[in-house]
Tab-separated table of C-alpha atoms in Angstrom:
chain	number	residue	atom	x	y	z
A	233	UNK	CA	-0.975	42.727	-80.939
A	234	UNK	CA	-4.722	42.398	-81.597
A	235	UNK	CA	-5.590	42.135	-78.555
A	236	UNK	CA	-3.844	45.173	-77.513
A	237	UNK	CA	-5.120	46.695	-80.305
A	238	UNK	CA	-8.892	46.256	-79.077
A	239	UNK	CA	-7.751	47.190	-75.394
A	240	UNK	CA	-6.755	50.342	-76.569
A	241	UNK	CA	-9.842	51.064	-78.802
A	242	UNK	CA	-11.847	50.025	-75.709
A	243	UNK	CA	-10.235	52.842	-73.279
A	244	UNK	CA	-10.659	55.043	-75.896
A	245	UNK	CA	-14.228	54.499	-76.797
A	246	UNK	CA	-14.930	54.530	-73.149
A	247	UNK	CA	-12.868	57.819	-72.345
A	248	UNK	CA	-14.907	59.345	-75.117
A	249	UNK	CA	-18.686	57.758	-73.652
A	250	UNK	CA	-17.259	59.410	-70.479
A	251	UNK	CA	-16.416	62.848	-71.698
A	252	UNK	CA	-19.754	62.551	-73.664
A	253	UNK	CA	-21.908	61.436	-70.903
A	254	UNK	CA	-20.749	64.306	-68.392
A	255	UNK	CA	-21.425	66.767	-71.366
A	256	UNK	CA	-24.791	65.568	-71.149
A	257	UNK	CA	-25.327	65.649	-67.332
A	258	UNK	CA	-24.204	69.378	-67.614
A	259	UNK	CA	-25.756	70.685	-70.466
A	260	UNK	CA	-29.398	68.870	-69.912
A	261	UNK	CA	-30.683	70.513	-67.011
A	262	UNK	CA	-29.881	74.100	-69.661
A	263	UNK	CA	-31.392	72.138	-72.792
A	264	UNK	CA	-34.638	71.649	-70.872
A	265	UNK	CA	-34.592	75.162	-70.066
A	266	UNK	CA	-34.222	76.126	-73.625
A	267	UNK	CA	-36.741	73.877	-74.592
A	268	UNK	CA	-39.306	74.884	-72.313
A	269	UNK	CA	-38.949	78.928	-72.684
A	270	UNK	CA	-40.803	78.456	-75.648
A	271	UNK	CA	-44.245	77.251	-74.066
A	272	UNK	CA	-46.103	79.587	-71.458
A	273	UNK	CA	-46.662	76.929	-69.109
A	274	UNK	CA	-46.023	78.394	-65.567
A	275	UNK	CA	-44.946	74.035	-64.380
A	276	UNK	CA	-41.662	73.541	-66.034
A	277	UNK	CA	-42.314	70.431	-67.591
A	278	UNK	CA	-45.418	70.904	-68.786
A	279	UNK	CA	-45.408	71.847	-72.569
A	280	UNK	CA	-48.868	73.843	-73.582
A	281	UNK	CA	-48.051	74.887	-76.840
A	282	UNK	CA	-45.155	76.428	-78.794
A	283	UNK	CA	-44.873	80.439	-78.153
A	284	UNK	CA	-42.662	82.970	-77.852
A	285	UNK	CA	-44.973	84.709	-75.045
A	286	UNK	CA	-42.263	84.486	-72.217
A	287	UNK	CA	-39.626	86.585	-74.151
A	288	UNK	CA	-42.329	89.193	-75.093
A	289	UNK	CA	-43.488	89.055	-71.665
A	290	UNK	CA	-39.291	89.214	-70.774
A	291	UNK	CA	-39.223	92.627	-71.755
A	292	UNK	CA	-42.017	94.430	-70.174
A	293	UNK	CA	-41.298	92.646	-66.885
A	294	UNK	CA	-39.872	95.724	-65.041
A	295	UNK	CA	-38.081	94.136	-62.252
A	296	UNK	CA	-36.487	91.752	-64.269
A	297	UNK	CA	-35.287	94.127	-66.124
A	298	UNK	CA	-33.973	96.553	-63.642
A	299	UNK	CA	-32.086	93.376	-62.549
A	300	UNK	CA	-31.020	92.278	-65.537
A	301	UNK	CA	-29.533	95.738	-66.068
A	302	UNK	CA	-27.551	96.009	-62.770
A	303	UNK	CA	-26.421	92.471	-62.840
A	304	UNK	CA	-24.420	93.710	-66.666
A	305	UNK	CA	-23.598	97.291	-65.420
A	306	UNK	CA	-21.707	95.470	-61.956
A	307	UNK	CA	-20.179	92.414	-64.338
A	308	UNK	CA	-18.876	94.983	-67.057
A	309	UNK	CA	-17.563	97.713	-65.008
A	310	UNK	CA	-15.945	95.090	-62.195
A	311	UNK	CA	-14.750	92.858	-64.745
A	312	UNK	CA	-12.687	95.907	-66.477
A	313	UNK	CA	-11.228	97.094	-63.457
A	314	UNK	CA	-10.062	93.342	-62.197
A	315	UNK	CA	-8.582	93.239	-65.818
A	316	UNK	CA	-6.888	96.513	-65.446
A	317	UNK	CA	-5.358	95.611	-61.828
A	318	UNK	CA	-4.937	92.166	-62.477
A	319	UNK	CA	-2.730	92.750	-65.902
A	320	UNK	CA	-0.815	95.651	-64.380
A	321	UNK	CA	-0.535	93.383	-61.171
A	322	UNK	CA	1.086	90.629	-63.240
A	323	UNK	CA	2.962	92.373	-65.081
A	324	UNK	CA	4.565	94.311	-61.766
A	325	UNK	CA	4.899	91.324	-59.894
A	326	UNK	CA	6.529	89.007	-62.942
A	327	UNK	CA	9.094	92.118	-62.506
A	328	UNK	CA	9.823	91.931	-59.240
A	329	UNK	CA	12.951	90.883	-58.252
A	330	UNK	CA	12.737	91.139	-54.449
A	331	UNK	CA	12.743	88.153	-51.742
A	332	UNK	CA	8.619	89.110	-50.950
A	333	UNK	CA	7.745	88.226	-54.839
A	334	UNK	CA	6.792	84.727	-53.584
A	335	UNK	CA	4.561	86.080	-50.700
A	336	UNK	CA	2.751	88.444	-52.920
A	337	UNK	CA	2.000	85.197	-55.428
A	338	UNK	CA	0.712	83.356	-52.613
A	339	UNK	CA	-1.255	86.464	-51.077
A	340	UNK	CA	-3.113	86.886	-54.566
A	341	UNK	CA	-4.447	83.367	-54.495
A	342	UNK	CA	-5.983	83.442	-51.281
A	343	UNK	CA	-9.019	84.878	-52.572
A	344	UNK	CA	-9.513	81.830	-54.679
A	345	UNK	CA	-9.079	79.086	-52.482
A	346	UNK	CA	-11.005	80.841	-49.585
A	347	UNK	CA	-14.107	80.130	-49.318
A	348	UNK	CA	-16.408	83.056	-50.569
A	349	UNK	CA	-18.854	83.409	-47.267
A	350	UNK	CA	-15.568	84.201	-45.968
A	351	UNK	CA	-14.660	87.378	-48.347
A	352	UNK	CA	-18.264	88.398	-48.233
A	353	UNK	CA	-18.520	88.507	-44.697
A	354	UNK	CA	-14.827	90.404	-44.702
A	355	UNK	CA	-16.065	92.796	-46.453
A	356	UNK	CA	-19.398	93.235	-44.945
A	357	UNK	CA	-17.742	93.983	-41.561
A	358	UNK	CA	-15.225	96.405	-43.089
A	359	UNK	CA	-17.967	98.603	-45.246
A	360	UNK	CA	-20.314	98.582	-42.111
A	361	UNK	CA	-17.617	99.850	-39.880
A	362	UNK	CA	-16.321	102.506	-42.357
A	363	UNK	CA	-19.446	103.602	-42.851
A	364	UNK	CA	-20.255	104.255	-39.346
A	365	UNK	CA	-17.012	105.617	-37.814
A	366	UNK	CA	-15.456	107.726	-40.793
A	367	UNK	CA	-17.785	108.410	-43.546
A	368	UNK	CA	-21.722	107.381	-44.424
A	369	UNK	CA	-21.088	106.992	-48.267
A	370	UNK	CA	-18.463	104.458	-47.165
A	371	UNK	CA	-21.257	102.090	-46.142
A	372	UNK	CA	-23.136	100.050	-48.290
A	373	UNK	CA	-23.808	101.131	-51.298
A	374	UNK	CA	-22.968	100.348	-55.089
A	375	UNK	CA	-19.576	100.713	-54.499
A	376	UNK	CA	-18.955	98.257	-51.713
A	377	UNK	CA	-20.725	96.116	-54.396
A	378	UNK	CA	-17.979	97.001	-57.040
A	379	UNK	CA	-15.175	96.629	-55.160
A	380	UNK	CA	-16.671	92.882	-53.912
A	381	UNK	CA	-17.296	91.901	-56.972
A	382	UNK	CA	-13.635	93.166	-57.691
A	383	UNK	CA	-11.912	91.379	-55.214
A	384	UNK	CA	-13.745	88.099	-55.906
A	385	UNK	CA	-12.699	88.027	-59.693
A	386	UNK	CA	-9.211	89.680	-59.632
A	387	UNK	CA	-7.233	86.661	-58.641
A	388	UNK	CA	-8.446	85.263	-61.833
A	389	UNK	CA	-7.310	87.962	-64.276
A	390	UNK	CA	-3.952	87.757	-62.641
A	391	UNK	CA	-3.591	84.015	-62.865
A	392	UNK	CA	-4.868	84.214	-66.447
A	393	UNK	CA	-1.835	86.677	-67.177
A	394	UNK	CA	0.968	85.312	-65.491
A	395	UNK	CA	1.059	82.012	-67.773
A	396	UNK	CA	1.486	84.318	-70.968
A	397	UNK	CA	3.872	86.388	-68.875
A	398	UNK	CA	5.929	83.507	-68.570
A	399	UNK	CA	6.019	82.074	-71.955
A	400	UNK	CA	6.756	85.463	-73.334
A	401	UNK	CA	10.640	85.926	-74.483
A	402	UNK	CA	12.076	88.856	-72.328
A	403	UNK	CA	14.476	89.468	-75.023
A	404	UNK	CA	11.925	91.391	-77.380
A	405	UNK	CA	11.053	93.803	-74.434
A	406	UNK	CA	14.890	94.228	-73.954
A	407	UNK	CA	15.183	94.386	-77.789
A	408	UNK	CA	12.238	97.314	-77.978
A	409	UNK	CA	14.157	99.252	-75.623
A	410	UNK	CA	17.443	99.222	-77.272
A	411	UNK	CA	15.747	100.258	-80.234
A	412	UNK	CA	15.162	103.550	-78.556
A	413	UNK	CA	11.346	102.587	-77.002
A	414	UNK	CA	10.393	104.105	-73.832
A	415	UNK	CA	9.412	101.634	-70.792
A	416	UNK	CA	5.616	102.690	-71.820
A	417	UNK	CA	6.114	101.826	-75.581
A	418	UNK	CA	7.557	98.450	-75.310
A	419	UNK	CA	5.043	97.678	-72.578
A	420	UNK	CA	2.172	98.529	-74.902
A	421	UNK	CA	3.785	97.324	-78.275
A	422	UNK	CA	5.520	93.887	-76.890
A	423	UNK	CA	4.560	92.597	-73.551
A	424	UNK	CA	1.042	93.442	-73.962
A	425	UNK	CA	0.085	91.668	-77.217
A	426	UNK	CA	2.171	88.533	-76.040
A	427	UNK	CA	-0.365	88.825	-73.071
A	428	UNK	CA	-3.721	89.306	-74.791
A	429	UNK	CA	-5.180	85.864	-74.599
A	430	UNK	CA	-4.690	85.698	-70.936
A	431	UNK	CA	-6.137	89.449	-70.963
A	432	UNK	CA	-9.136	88.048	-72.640
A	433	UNK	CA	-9.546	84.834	-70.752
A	434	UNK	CA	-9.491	86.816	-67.639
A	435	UNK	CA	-12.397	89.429	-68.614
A	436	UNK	CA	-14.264	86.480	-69.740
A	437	UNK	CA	-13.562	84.492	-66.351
A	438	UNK	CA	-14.362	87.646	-64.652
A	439	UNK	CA	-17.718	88.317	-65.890
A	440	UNK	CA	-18.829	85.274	-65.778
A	441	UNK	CA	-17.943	84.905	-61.906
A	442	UNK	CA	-20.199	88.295	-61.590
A	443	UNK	CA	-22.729	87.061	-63.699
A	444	UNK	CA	-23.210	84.428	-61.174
A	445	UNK	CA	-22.222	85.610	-58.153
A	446	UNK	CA	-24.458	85.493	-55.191
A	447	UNK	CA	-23.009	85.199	-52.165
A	448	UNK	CA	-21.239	88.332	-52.014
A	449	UNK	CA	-23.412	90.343	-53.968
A	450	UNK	CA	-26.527	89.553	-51.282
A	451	UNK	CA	-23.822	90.825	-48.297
A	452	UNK	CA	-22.254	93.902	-49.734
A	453	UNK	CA	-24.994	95.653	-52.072
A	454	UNK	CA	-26.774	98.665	-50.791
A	455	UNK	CA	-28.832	101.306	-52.652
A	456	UNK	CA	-28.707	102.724	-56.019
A	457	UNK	CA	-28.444	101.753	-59.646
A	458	UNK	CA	-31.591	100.943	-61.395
A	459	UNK	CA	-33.438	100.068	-58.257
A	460	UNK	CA	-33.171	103.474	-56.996
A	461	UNK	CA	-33.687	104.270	-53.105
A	462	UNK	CA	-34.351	100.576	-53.069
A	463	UNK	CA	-31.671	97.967	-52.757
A	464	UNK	CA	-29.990	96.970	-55.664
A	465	UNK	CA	-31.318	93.791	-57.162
A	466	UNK	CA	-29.187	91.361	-59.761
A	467	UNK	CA	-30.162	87.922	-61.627
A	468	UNK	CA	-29.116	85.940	-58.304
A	469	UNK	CA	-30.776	87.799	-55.589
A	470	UNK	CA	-33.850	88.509	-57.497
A	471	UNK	CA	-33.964	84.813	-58.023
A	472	UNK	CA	-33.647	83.986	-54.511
A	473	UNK	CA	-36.319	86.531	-53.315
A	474	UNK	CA	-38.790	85.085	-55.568
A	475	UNK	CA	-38.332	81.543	-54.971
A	476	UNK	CA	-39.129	82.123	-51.093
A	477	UNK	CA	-42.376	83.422	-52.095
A	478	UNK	CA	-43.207	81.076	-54.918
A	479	UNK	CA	-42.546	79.228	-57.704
A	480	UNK	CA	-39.836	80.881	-60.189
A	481	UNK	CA	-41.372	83.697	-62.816
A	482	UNK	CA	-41.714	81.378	-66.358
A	483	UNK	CA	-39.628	84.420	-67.599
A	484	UNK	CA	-36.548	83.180	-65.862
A	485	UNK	CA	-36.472	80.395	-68.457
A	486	UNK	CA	-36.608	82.634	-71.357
A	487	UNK	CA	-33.844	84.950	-69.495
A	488	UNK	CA	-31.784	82.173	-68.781
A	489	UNK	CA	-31.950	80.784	-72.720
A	490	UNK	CA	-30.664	84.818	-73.781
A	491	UNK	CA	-27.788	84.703	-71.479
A	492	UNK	CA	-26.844	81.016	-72.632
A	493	UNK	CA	-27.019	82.318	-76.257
A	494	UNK	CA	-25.125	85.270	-75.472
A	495	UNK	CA	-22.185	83.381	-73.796
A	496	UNK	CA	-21.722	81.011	-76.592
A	497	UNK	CA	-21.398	83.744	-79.282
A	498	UNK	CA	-18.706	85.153	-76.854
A	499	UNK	CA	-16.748	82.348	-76.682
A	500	UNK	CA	-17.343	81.233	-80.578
A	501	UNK	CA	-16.205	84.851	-81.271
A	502	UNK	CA	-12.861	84.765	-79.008
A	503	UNK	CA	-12.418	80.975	-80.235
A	504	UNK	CA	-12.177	82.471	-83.598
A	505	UNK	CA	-10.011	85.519	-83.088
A	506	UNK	CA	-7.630	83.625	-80.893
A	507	UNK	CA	-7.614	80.822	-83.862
A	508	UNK	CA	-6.830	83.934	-86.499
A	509	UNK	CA	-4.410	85.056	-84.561
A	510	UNK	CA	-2.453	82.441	-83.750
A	511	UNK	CA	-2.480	81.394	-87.751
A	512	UNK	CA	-1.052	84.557	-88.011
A	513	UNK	CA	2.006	83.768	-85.936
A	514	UNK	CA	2.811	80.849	-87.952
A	515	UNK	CA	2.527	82.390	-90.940
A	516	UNK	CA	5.171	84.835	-89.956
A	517	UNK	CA	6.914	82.548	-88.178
A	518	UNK	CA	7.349	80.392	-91.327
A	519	UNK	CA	8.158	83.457	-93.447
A	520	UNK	CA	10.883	84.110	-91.010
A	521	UNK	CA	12.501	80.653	-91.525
């Protein structure tokens, strides 16, 4: 018994060191960042005093800031309309009672499992050739942008739905309409509250994926935005551009340390409400019983 006893504190201490120890490998390379966007050196790695120069020096950096400005306008605006298609997608497709319900699953996951050079590519060809043979403001532009930045993140929303969509109890949908609810009302009232944490997730999945995309962004973006008659510019492709003609701007690092931030209040802050929310439930769940 002791012995077993020790083996199993063993695995566990060493599943933890594991878990711990992959944390690390992840997060350092964004610690050093942190770290270092509060010295002025241009060498990261070499510390020349503590300042807050590179964020002051963030925000009168035009071109960052044009970037930083197109990369949020794209990620907010695509990420609502992938949530908006995806939910509605899920939702219709959970529904559907037809023999072609299992192609349509499998259709919607293709964009995830292919690889994105693929879809970028795809979509390149199509915008190009629209442009040319039907209509010029078809080509590339800021809405071939949008709609790549759509189809790369929607897949995700919809996966993030259908879980909830199946855990839900059809009953209280069937219940709502018995009750004398219209098809709208119980939709907005019943399914979609049971469906809010994958709603959430989804938006949160999907912005991040634009955040960082770069791939398709480079292939489908045109003019427009804050760039313009020049070519619209994000995080990624800015980055890129700059690193083939020299070392990174030292106001990357401080850039990279507000995003970070940012990210982690988001998640703290949905951590929270989905916490509330589901103390909620068993509060009324217990008052029930």
């Amino acid at each position: 018994m002791v012995n077993k006893e020790r083996k199993a504190r063993l695995k566990k201490v060493g599943a933890q060191a594991y878990i711990w120890l992959l944390l690390l490998l992840m997060y350092l390379p964004v610690f050093a960042l942190i770290i270092f966007s509060f010295t002025p050196s241009i060498n990261l790695g070499t510390w020349s005093g503590f300042s807050f120069s590179l964020y002051v020096d963030l925000f009168h950096d035009a071109e960052i800031m044009a970037a930083l400005g197109n990369t949020i306008i794209i990620a907010l605006i695509s990420s609502c309309v992938s949530v908006v298609l995806g939910t509605l997608g899920a939702i219709g497709v959970h529904e559907w009672r037809h023999r072609s319900k299992r192609a349509i699953e499998m259709v919607t996951q293709i964009p995830i499992v292919n690889p994105e050079i693929v879809i970028a590519l795809s979509l390149t060809i199509m915008f190009v050739f629209m442009g040319s043979h039907f209509y010029e403001g078809l080509g590339l532009s800021f809405w071939s942008l949008l709609i790549g930045h759509v189809v790369l993140s929607l897949p995700f929303v919809y996966l993030s739905v259908k879980p909830k969509l199946m855990q839900m109890d059809r009953s209280l949908y069937e219940a709502a309409l018995d009750l004398g609810s219209t098809p709208r009302q119980a939709l907005r009232k019943v399914v979609f509250p049971a469906v809010l944490p994958g709603v959430l997730s989804g938006f949160l999945l999907s912005l991040t994926i634009s955040l960082d995309d770069f791939i398709v962004t480079s292939f489908t973006r045109g003019t427009g935005l804050l760039n313009g008659d020049g070519r619209i510019e994000t995080i990624s492709t800015l980055v890129q551009s700059t690193i083939k003609k020299g070392p990174m701007p030292p106001e990357m690092r401080a850039l990279t340390t507000l995003i970070f931030a940012f990210v982690v209040i988001i998640v703290i802050v949905v951590t929270i409400l989905m916490l509330k929310k589901n103390k909620q439930q068993k509060r009324r769940k217990g008052r029930d019983f």
